[in-house]
PDB file of N, CA and C in Angstrom:
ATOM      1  N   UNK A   1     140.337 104.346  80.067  1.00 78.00           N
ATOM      2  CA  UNK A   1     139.148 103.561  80.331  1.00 78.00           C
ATOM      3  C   UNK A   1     138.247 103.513  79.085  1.00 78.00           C
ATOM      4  N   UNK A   2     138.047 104.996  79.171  1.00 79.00           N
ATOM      5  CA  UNK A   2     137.468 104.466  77.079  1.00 79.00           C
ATOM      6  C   UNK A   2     137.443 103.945  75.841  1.00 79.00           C
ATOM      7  N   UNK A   3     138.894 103.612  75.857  1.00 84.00           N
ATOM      8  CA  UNK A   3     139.640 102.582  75.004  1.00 84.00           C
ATOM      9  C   UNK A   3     139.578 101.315  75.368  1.00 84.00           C
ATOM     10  N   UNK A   4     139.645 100.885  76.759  1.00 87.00           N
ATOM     11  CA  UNK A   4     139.439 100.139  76.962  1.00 87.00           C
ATOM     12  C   UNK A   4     137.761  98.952  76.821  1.00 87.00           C
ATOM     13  N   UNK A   5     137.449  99.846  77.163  1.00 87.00           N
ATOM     14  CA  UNK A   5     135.680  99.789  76.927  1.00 87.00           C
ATOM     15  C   UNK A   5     135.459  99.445  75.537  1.00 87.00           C
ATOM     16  N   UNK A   6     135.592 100.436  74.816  1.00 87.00           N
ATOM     17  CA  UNK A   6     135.532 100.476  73.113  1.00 87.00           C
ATOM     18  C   UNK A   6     136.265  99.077  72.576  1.00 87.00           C
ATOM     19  N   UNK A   7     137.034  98.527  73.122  1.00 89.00           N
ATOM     20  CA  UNK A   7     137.940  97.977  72.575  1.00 89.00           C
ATOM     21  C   UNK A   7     137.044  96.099  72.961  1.00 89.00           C
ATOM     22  N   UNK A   8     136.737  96.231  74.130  1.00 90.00           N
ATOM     23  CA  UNK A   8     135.681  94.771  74.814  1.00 90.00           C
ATOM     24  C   UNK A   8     134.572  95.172  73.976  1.00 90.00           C
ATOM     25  N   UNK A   9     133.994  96.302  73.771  1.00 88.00           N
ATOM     26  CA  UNK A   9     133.026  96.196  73.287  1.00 88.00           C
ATOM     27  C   UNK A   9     132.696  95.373  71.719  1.00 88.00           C
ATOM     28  N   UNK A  10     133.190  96.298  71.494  1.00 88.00           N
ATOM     29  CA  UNK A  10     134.090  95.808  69.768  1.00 88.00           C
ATOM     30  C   UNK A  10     134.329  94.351  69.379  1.00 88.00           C
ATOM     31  N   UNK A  11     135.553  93.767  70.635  1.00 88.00           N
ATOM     32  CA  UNK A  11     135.425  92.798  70.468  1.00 88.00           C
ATOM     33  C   UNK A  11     134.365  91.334  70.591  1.00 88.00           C
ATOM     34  N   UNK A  12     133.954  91.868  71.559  1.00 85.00           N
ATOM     35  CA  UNK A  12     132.028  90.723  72.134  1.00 85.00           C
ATOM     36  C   UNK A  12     131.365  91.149  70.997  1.00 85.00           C
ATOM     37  N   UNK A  13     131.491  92.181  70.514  1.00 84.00           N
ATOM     38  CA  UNK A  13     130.142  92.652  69.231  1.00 84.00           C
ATOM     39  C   UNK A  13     130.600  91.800  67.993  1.00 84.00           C
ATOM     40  N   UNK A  14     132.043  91.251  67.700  1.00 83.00           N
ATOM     41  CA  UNK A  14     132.364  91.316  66.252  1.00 83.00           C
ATOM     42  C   UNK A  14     132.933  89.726  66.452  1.00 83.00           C
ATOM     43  N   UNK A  15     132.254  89.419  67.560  1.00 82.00           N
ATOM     44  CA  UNK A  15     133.024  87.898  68.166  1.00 82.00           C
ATOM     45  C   UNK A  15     131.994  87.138  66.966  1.00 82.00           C
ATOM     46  N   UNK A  16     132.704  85.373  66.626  1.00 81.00           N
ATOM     47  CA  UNK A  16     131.629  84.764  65.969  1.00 81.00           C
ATOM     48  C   UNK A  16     132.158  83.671  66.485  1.00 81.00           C
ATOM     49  N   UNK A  17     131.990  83.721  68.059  1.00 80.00           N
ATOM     50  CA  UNK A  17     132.116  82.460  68.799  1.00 80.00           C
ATOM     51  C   UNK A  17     130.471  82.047  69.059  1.00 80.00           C
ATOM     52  N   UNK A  18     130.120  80.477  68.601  1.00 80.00           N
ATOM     53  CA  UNK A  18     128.372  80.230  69.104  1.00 80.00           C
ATOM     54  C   UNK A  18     127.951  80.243  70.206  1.00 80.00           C
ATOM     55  N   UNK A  19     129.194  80.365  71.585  1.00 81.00           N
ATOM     56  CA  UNK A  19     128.743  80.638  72.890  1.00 81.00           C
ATOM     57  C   UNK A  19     128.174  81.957  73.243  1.00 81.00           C
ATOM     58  N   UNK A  20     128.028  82.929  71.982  1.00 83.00           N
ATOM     59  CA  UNK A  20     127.218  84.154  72.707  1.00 83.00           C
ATOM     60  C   UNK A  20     126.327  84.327  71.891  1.00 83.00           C
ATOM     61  N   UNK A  21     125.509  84.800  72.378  1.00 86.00           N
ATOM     62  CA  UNK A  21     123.851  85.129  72.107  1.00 86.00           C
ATOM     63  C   UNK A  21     124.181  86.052  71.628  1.00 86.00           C
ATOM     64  N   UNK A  22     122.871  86.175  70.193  1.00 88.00           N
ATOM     65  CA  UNK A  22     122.835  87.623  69.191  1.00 88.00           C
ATOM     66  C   UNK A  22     122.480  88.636  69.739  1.00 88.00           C
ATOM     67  N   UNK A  23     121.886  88.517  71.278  1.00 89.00           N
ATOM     68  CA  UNK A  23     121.414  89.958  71.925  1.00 89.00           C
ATOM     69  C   UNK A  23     122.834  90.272  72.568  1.00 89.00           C
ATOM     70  N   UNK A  24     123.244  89.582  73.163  1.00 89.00           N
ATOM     71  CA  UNK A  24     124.697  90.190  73.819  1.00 89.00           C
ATOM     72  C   UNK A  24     125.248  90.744  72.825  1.00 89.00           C
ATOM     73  N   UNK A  25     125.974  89.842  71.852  1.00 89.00           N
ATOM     74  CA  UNK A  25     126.384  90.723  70.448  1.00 89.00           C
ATOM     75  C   UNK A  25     125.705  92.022  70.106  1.00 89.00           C
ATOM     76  N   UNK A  26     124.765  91.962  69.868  1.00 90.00           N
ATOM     77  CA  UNK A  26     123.694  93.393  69.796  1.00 90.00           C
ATOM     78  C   UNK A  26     123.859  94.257  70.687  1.00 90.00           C
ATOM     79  N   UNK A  27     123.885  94.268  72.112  1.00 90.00           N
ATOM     80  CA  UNK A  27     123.665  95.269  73.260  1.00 90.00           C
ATOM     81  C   UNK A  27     125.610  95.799  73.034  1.00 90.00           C
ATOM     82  N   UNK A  28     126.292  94.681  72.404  1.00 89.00           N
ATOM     83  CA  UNK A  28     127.800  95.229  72.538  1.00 89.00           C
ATOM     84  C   UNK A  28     128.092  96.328  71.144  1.00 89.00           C
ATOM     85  N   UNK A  29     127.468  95.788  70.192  1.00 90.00           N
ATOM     86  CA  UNK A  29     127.532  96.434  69.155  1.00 90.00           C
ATOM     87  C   UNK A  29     126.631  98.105  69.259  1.00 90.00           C
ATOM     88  N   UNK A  30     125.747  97.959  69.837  1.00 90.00           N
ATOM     89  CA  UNK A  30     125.220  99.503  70.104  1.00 90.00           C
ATOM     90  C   UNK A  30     125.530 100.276  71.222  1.00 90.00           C
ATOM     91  N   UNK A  31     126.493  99.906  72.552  1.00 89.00           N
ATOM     92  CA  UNK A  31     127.842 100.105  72.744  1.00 89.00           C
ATOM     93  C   UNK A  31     128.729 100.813  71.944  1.00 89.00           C
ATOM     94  N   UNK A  32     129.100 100.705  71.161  1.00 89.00           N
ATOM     95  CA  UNK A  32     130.053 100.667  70.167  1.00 89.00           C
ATOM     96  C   UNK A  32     129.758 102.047  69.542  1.00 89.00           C
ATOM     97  N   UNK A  33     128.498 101.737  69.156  1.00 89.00           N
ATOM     98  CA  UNK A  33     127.932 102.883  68.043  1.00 89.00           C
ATOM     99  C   UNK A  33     127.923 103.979  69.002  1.00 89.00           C
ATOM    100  N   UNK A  34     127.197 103.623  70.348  1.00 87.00           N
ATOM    101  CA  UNK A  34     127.036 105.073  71.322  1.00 87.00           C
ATOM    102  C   UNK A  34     128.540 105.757  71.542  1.00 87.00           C
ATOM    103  N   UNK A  35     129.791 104.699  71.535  1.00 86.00           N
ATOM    104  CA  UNK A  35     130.990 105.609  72.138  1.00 86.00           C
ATOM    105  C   UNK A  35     131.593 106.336  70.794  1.00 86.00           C
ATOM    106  N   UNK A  36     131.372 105.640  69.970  1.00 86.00           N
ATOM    107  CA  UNK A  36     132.032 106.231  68.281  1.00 86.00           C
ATOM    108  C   UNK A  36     131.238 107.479  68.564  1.00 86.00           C
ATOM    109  N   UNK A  37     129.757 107.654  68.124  1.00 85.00           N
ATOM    110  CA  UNK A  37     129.322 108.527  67.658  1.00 85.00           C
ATOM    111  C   UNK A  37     129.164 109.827  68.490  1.00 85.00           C
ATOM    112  N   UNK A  38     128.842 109.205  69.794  1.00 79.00           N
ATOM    113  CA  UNK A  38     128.707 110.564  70.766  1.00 79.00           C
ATOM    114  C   UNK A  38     129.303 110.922  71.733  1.00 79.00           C
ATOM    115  N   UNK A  39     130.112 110.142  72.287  1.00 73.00           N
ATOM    116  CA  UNK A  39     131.659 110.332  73.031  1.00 73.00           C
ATOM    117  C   UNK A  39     133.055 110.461  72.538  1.00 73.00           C
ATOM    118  N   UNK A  40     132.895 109.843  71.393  1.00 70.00           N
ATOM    119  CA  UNK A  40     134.236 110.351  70.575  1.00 70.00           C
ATOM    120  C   UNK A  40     135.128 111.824  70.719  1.00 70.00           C
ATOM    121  N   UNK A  41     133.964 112.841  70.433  1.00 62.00           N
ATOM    122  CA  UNK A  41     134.150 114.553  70.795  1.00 62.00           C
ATOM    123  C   UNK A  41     134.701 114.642  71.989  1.00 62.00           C
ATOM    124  N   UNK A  42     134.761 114.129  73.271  1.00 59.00           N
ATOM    125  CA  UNK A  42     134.628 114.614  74.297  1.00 59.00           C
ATOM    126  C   UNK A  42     136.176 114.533  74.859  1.00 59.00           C
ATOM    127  N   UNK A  43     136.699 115.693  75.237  1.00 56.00           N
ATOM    128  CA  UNK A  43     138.125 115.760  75.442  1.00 56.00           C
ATOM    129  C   UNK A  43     138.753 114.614  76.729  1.00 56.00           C
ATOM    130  N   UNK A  44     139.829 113.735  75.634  1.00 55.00           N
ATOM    131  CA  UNK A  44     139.902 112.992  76.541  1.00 55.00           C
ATOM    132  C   UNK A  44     141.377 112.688  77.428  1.00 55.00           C
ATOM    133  N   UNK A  45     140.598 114.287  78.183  1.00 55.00           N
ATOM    134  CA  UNK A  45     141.547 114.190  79.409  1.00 55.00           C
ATOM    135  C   UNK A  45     141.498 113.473  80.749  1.00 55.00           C
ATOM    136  N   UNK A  46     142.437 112.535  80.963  1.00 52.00           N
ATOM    137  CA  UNK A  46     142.100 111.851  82.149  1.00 52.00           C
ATOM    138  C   UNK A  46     141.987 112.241  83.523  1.00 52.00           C
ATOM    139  N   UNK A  47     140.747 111.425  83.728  1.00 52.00           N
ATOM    140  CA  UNK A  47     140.235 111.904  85.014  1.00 52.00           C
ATOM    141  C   UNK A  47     141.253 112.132  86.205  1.00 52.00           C
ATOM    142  N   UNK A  48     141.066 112.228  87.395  1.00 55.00           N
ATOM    143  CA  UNK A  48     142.177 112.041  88.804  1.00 55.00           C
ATOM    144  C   UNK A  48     141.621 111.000  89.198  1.00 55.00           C
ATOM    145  N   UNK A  49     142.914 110.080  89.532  1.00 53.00           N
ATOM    146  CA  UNK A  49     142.698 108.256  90.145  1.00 53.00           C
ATOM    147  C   UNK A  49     141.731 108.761  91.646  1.00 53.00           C
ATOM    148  N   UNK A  50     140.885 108.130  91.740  1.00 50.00           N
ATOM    149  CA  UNK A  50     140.656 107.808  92.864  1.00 50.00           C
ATOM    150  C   UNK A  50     141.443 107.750  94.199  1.00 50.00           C
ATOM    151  N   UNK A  51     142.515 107.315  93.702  1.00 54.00           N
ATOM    152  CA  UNK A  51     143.713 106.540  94.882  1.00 54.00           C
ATOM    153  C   UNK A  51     144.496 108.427  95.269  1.00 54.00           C
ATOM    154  N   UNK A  52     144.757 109.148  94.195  1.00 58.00           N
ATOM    155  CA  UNK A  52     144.826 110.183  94.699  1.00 58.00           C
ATOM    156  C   UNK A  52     143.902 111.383  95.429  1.00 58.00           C
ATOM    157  N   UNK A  53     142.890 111.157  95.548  1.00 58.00           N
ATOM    158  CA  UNK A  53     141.641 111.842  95.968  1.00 58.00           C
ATOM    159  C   UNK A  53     142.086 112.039  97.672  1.00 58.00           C
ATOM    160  N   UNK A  54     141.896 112.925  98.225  1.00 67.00           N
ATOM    161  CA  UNK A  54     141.964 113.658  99.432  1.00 67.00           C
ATOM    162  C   UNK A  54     140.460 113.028 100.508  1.00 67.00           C
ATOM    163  N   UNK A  55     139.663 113.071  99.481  1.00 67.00           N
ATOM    164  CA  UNK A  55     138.361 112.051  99.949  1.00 67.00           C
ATOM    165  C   UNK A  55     138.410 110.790 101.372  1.00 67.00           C
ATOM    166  N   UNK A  56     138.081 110.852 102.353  1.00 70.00           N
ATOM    167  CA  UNK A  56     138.090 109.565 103.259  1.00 70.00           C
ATOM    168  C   UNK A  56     137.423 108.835 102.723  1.00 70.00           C
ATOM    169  N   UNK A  57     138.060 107.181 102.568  1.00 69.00           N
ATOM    170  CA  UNK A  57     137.039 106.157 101.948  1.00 69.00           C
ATOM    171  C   UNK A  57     136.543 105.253 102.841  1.00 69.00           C
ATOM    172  N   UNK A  58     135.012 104.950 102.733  1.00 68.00           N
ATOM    173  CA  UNK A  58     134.145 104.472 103.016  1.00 68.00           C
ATOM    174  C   UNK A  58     133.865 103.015 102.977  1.00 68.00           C
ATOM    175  N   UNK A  59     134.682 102.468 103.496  1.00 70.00           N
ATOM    176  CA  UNK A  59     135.110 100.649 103.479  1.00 70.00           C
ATOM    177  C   UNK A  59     133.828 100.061 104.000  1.00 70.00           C
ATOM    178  N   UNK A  60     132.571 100.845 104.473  1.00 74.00           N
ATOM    179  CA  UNK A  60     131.212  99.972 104.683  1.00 74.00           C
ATOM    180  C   UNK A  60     129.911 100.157 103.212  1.00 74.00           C
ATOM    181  N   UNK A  61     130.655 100.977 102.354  1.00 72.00           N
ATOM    182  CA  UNK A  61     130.541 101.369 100.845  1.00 72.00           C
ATOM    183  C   UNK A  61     129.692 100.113  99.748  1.00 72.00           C
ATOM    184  N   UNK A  62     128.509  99.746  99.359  1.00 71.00           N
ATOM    185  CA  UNK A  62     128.084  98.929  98.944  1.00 71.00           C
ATOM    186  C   UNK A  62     127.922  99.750  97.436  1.00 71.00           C
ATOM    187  N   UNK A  63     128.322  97.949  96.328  1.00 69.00           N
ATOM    188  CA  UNK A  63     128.402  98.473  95.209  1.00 69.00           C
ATOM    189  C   UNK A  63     127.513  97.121  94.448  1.00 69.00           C
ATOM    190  N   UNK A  64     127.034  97.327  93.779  1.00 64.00           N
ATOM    191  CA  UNK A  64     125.522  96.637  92.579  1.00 64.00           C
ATOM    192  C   UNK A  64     126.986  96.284  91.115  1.00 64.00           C
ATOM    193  N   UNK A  65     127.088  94.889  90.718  1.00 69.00           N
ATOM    194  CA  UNK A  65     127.329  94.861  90.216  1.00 69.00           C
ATOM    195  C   UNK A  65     126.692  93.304  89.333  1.00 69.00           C
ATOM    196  N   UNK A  66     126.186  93.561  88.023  1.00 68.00           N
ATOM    197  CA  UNK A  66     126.326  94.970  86.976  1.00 68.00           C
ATOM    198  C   UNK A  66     125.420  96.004  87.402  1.00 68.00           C
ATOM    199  N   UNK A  67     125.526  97.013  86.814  1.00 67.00           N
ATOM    200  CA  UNK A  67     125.219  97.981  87.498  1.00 67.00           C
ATOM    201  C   UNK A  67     123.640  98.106  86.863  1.00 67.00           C
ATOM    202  N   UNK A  68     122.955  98.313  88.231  1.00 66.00           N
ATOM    203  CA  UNK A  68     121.195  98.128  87.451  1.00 66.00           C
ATOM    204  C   UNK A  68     120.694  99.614  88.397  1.00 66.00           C
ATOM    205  N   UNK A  69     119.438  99.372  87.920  1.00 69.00           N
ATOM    206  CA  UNK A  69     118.696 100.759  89.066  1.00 69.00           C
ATOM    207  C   UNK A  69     118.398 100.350  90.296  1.00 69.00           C
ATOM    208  N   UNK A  70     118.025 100.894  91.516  1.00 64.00           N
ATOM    209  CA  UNK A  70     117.505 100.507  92.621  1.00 64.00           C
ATOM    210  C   UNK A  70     116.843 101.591  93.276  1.00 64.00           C
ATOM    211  N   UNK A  71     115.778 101.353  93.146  1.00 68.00           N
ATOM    212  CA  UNK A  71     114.484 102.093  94.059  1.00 68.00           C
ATOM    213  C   UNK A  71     114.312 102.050  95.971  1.00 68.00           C
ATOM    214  N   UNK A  72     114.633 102.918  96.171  1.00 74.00           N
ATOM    215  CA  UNK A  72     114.765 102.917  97.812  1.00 74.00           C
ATOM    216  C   UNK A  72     113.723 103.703  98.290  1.00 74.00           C
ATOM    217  N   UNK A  73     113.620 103.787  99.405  1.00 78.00           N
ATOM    218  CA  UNK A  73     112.490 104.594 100.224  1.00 78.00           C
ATOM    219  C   UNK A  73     110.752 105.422  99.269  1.00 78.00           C
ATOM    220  N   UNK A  74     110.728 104.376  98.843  1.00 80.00           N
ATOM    221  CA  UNK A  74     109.346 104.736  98.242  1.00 80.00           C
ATOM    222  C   UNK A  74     107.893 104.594  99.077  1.00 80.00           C
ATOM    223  N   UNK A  75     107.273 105.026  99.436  1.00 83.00           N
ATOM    224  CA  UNK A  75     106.356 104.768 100.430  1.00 83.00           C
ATOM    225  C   UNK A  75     105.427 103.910  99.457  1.00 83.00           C
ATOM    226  N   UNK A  76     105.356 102.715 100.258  1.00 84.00           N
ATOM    227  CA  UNK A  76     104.069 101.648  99.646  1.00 84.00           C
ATOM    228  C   UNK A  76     102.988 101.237 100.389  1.00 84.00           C
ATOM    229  N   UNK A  77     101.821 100.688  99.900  1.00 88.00           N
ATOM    230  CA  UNK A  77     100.881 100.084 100.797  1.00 88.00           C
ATOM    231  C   UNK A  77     100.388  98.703 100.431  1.00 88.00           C
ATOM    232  N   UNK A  78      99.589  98.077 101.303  1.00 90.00           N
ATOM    233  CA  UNK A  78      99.190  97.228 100.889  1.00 90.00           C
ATOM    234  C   UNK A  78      97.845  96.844 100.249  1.00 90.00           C
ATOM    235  N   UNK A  79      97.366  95.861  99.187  1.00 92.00           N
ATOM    236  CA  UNK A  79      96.073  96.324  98.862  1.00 92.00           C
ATOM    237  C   UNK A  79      95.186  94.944  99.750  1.00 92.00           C
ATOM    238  N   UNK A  80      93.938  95.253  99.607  1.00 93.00           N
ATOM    239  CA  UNK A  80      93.238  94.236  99.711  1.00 93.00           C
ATOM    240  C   UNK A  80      93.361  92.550  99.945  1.00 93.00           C
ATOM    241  N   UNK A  81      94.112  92.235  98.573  1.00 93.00           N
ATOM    242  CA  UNK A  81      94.165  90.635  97.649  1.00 93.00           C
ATOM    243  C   UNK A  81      95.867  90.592  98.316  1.00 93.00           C
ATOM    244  N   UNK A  82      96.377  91.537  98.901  1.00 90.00           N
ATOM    245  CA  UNK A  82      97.773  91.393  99.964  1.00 90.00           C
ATOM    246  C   UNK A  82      99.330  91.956  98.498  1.00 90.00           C
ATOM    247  N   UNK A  83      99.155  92.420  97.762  1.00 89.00           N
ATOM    248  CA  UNK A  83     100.284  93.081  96.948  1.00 89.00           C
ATOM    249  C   UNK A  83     100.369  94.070  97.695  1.00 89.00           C
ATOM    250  N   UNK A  84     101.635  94.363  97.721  1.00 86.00           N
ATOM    251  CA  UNK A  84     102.596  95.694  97.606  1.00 86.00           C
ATOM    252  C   UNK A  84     102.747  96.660  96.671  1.00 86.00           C
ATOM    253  N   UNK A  85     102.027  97.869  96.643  1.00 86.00           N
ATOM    254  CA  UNK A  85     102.280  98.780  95.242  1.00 86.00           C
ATOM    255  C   UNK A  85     102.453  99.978  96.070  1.00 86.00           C
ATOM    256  N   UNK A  86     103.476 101.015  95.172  1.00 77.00           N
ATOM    257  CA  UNK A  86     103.946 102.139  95.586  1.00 77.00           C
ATOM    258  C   UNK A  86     102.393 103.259  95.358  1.00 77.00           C
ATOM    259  N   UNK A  87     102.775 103.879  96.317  1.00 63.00           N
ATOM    260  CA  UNK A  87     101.680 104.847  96.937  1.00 63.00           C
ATOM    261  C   UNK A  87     101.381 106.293  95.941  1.00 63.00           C
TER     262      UNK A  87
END
């Protein structure tokens, strides 16, 4: 998977097709720099597949893709002028 990664990354970063934007290029290229420089070290023994996992899977399982943050159960109120801000 890391090779794989490294390898899209690399390529979207070093692409000089005019259909991509210099920030995509950019966000791929420092990509790049993060797996060279600070994952490189990291022994790369492969993980256990999923598919072998002993684990029961969860087929009502919701997944965010691309993957962003999401804020859940925050207690909020309402003000005055009618916004929503966390408490």
């Amino acid at each position: 998977m890391y090779k794989e990664l490294l390898q899209h990354a690399s390529g979207v970063g070093q692409s000089s097709s005019q259909k991509r934007k210099a920030r995509e290029k950019a966000t791929h290229l420092a990509l790049v720099k993060y797996l060279e420089n600070d994952l490189m070290n990291i022994d790369e023994t492969p993980l256990e597949s999923a598919d072998k996992s002993d684990t029961p899977i969860d087929s009502g399982e919701q997944f965010v893709w691309p993957w962003i943050g999401i804020v859940v159960n925050i207690p909020t109120s309402r003000t005055p002028d009618g916004r929503t801000v966390g408490a």
